[in-house]
Short mmCIF file of C-alpha atoms in Angstrom, two decimals:
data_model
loop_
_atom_site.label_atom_id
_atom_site.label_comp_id
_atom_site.label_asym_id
_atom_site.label_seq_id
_atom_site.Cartn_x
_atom_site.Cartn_y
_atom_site.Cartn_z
CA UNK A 1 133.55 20.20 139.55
CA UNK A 2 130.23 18.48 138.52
CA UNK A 3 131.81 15.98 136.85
CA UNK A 4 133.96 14.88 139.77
CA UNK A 5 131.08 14.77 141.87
CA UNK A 6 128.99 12.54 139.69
CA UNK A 7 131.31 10.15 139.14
CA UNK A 8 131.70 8.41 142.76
CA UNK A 9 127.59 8.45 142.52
CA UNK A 10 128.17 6.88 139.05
CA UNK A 11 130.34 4.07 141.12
CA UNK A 12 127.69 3.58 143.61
CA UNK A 13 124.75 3.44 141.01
CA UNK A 14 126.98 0.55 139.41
CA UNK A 15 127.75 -1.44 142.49
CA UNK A 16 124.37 -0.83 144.04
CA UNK A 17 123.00 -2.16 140.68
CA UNK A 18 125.53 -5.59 140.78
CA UNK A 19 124.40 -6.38 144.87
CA UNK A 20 120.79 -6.68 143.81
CA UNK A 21 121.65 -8.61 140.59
CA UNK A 22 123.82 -10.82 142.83
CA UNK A 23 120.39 -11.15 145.41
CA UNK A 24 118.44 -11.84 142.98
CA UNK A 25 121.08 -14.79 141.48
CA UNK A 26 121.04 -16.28 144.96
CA UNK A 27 117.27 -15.79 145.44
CA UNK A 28 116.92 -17.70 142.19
CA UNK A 29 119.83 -20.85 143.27
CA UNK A 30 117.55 -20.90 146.75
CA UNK A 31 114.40 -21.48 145.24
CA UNK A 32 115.82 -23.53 142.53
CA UNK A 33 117.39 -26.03 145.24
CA UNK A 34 114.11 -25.89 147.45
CA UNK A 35 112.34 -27.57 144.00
CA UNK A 36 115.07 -29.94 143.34
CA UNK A 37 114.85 -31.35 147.25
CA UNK A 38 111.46 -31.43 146.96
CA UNK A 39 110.55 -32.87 143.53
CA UNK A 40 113.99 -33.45 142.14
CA UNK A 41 116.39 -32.23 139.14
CA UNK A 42 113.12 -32.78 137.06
CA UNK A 43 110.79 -30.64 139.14
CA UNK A 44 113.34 -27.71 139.20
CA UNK A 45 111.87 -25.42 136.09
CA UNK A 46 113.04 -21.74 135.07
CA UNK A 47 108.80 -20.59 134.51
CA UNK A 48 108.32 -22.49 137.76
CA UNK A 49 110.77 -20.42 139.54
CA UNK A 50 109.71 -16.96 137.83
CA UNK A 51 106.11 -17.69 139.03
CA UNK A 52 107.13 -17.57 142.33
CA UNK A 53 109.37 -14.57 142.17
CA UNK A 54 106.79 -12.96 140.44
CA UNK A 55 108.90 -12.42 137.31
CA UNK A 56 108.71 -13.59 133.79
CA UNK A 57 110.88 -17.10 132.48
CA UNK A 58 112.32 -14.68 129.94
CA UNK A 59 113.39 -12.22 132.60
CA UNK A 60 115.47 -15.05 134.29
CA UNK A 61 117.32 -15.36 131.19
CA UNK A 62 119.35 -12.03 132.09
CA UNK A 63 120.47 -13.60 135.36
CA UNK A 64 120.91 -17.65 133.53
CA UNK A 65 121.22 -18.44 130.19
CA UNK A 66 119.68 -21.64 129.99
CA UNK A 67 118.23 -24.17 132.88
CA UNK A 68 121.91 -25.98 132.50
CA UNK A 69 123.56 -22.99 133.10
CA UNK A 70 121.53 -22.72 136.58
CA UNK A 71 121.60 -25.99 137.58
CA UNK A 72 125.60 -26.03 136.83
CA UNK A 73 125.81 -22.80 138.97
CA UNK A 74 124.09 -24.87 142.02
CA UNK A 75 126.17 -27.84 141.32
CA UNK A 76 129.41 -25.30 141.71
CA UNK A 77 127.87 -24.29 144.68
CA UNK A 78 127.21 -27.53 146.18
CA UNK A 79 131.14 -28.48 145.41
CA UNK A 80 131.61 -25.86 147.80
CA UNK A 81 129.45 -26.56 150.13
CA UNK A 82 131.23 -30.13 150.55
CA UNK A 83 134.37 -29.11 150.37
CA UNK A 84 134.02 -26.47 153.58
CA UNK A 85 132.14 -29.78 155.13
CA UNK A 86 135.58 -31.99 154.56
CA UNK A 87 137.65 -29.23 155.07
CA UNK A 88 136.50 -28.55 158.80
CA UNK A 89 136.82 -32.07 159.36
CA UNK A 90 140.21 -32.40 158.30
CA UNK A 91 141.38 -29.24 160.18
CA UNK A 92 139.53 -30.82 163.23
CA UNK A 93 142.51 -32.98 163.73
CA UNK A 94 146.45 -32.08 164.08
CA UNK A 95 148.74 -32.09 160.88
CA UNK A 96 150.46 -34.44 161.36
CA UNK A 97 147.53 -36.87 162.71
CA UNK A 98 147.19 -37.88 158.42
CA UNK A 99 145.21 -41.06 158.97
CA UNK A 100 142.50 -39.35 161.44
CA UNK A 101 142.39 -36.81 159.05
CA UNK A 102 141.26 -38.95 156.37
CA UNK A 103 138.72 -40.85 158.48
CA UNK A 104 137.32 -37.30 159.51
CA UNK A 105 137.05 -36.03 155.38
CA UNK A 106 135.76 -39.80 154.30
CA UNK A 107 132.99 -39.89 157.56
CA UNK A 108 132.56 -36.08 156.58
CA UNK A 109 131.39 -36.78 152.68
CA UNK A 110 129.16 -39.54 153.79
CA UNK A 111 127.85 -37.05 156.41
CA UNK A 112 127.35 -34.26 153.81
CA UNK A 113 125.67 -36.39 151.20
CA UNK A 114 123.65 -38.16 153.64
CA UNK A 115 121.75 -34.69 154.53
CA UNK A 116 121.60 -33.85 151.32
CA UNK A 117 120.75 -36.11 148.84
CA UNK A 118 119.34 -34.31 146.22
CA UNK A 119 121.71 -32.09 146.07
CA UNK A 120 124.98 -35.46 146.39
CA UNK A 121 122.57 -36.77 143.11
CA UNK A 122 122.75 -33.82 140.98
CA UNK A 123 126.69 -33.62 141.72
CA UNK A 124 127.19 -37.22 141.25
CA UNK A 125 124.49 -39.22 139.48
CA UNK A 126 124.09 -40.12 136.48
CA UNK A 127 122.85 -37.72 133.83
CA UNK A 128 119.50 -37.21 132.80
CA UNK A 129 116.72 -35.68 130.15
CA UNK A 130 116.76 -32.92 132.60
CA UNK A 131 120.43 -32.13 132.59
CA UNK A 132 122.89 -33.43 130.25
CA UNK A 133 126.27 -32.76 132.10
CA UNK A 134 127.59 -29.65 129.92
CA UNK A 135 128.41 -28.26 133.18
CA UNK A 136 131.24 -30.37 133.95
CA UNK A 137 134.21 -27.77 133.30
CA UNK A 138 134.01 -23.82 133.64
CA UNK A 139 133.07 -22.88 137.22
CA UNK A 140 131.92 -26.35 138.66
CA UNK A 141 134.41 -28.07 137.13
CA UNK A 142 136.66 -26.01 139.17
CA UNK A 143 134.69 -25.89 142.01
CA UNK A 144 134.94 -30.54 141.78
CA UNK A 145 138.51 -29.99 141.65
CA UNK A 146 139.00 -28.35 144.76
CA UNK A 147 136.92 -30.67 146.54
CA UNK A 148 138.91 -33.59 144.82
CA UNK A 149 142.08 -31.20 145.84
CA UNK A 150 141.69 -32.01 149.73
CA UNK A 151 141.65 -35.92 149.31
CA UNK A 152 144.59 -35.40 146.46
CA UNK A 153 146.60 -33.31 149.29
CA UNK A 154 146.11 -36.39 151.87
CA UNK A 155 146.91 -39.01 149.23
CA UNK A 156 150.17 -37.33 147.97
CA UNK A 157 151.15 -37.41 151.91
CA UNK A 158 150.80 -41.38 152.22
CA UNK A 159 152.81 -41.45 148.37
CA UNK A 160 155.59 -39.47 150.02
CA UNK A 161 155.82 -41.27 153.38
CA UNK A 162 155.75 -44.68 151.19
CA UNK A 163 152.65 -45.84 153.53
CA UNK A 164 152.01 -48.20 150.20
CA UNK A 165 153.72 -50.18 147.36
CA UNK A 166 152.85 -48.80 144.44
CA UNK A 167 152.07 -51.11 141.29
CA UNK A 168 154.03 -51.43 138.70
CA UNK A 169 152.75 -49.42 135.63
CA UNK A 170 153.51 -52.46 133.53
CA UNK A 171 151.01 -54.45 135.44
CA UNK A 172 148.17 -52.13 134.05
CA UNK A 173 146.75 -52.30 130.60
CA UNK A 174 147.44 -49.61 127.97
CA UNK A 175 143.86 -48.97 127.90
CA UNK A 176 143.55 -48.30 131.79
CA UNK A 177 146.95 -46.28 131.55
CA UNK A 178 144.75 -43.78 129.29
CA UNK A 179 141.75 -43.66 131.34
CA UNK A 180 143.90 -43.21 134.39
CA UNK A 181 145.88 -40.54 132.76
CA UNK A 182 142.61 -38.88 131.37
CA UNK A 183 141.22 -39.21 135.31
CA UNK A 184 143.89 -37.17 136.83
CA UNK A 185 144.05 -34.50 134.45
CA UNK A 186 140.15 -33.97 134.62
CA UNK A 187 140.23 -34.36 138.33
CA UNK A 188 143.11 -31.72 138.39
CA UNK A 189 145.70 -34.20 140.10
CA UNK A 190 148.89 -33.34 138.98
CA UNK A 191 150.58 -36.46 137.23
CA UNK A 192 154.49 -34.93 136.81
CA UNK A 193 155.37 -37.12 139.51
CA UNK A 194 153.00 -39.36 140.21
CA UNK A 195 153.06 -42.81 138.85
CA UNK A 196 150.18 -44.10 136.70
CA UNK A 197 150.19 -47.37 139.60
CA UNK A 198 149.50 -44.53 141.96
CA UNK A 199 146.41 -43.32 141.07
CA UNK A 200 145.18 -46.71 140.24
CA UNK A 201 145.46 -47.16 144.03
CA UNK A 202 143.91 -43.79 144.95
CA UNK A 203 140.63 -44.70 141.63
CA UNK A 204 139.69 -47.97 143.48
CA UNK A 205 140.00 -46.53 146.60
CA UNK A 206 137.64 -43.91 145.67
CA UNK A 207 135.20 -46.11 143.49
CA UNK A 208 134.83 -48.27 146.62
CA UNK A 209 133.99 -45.39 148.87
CA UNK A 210 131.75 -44.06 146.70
CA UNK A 211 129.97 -46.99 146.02
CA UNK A 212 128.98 -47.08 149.21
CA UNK A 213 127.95 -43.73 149.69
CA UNK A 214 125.75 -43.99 146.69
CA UNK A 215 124.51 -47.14 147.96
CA UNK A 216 123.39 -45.64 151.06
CA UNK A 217 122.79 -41.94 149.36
CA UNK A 218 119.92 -43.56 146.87
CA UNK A 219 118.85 -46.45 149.23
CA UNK A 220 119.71 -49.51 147.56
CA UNK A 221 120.16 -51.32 150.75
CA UNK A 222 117.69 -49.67 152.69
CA UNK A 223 115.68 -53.02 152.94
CA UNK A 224 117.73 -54.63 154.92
CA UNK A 225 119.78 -51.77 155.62
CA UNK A 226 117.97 -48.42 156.62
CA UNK A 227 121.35 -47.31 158.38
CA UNK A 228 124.43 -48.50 156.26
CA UNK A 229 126.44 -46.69 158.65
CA UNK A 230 127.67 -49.88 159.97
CA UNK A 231 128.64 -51.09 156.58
CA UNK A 232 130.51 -47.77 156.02
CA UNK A 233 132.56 -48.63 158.96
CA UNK A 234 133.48 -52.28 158.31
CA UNK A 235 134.49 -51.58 154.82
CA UNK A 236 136.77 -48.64 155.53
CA UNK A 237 139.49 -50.50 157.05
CA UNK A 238 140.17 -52.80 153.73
CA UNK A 239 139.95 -49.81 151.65
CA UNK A 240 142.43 -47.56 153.76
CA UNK A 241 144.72 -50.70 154.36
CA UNK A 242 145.43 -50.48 150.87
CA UNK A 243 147.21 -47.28 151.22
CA UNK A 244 148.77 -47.37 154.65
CA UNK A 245 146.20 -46.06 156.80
CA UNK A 246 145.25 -47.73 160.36
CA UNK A 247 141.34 -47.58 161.17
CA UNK A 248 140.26 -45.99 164.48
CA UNK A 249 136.47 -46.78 165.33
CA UNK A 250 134.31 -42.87 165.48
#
């Protein structure tokens, strides 16, 4: 009889126990992204963010094992983020409506990154000192592939209606054949039936759109261009012609 009773408390004292560890995780990702808008990947610190929790840097240790391992946790988290951004976007529209579904997601990650820079740079800049990319597979890399997943879902719609002629794999080099091979499986495209031409369409689509986002995300162009919105706009109808899709103004 005392046994059966203590065990449900048992249960509680053990869930209790994982919703405050689970607080405490997201009270450290909050402050953690407060310093990296604020003073950047560099300026986010595990003793900095103890101080101001009032703990020790060796106490965060039981909740991250390493600063990588929290900044890869806010970099899954960020993945997220954007992909509920380009989700709603897409879902804005009807089903069938593909090609204003891809202007929504494509005006949706420029939207997205543009309010959040700091955050679009620790997803998709270039590796630093600071953080050396060992986070790119586990939980983020997951979290990347189902953002990738909602663009994948709208290309393989324009494959299957044939809105575009696909190249001919023996157009590409051998070399490019393995990097685009090597692209879809990290990216979590499937390849069974998707021609290597394919996603050669679908990588220079992409590199092109974000090359501009990163142009306008880290202000290359800012002076002569402190709104590259315009930009954004003319470009997109070259890059969507490519693959079938008609342009309609915002």
């Amino acid at each position: 009889m005392h046994v059966e009773e203590d065990k449900p408390t048992a249960t509680a004292a053990l869930s209790r126990r994982e919703r405050v560890r689970e607080a405490t995780s997201q009270e450290i990702k909050q402050i953690a992204r407060r310093h990296l808008v604020e003073q950047g990947p560099p300026g986010v610190s595990l003793r900095a963010i103890a101080r101001e929790m009032g703990m020790t840097a060796p106490g965060l240790y039981r909740y991250f094992n390493s600063l990588d391992d929290l900044l890869s946790s806010l970099t899954a988290d960020f993945f997220t983020e954007l992909a509920e951004a380009v989700t709603a976007a897409d879902r804005s529209l009807p089903h069938d409506d593909v090609d204003g579904r891809i202007l929504a997601s494509l005006r949706a990650l420029r939207t997205w990154a543009l309010a959040n820079r700091a955050e679009f740079a620790l997803m998709f800049g270039p590796p630093g000192p600071h953080h050396h990319r060992d986070h790119e597979r586990g939980a983020t890399l997951e979290a990347g592939q189902r953002f990738a997943a909602i663009f994948f879902a709208l290309f393989d719609r324009l494959l299957r209606e044939r809105r575009f002629e696909v190249p001919d794999e023996a157009e590409l080099s051998p070399v490019l054949c393995r990097q685009l091979e090597a692209f879809a499986e990290q990216t979590g495209f499937a390849t069974e039936n998707v021609p290597l031409g394919a996603l050669h369409v679908l990588t220079s689509c992409w590199v092109r759109i974000y090359g501009l986002v990163c142009m306008e995300v880290f202000e290359h162009l800012s002076f002569v261009m402190p709104d590259m919105e315009p930009l954004f706009e003319a470009e997109l109808p070259g890059i969507l012609r490519t693959v079938g899709v008609t342009y309609r103004a915002p």
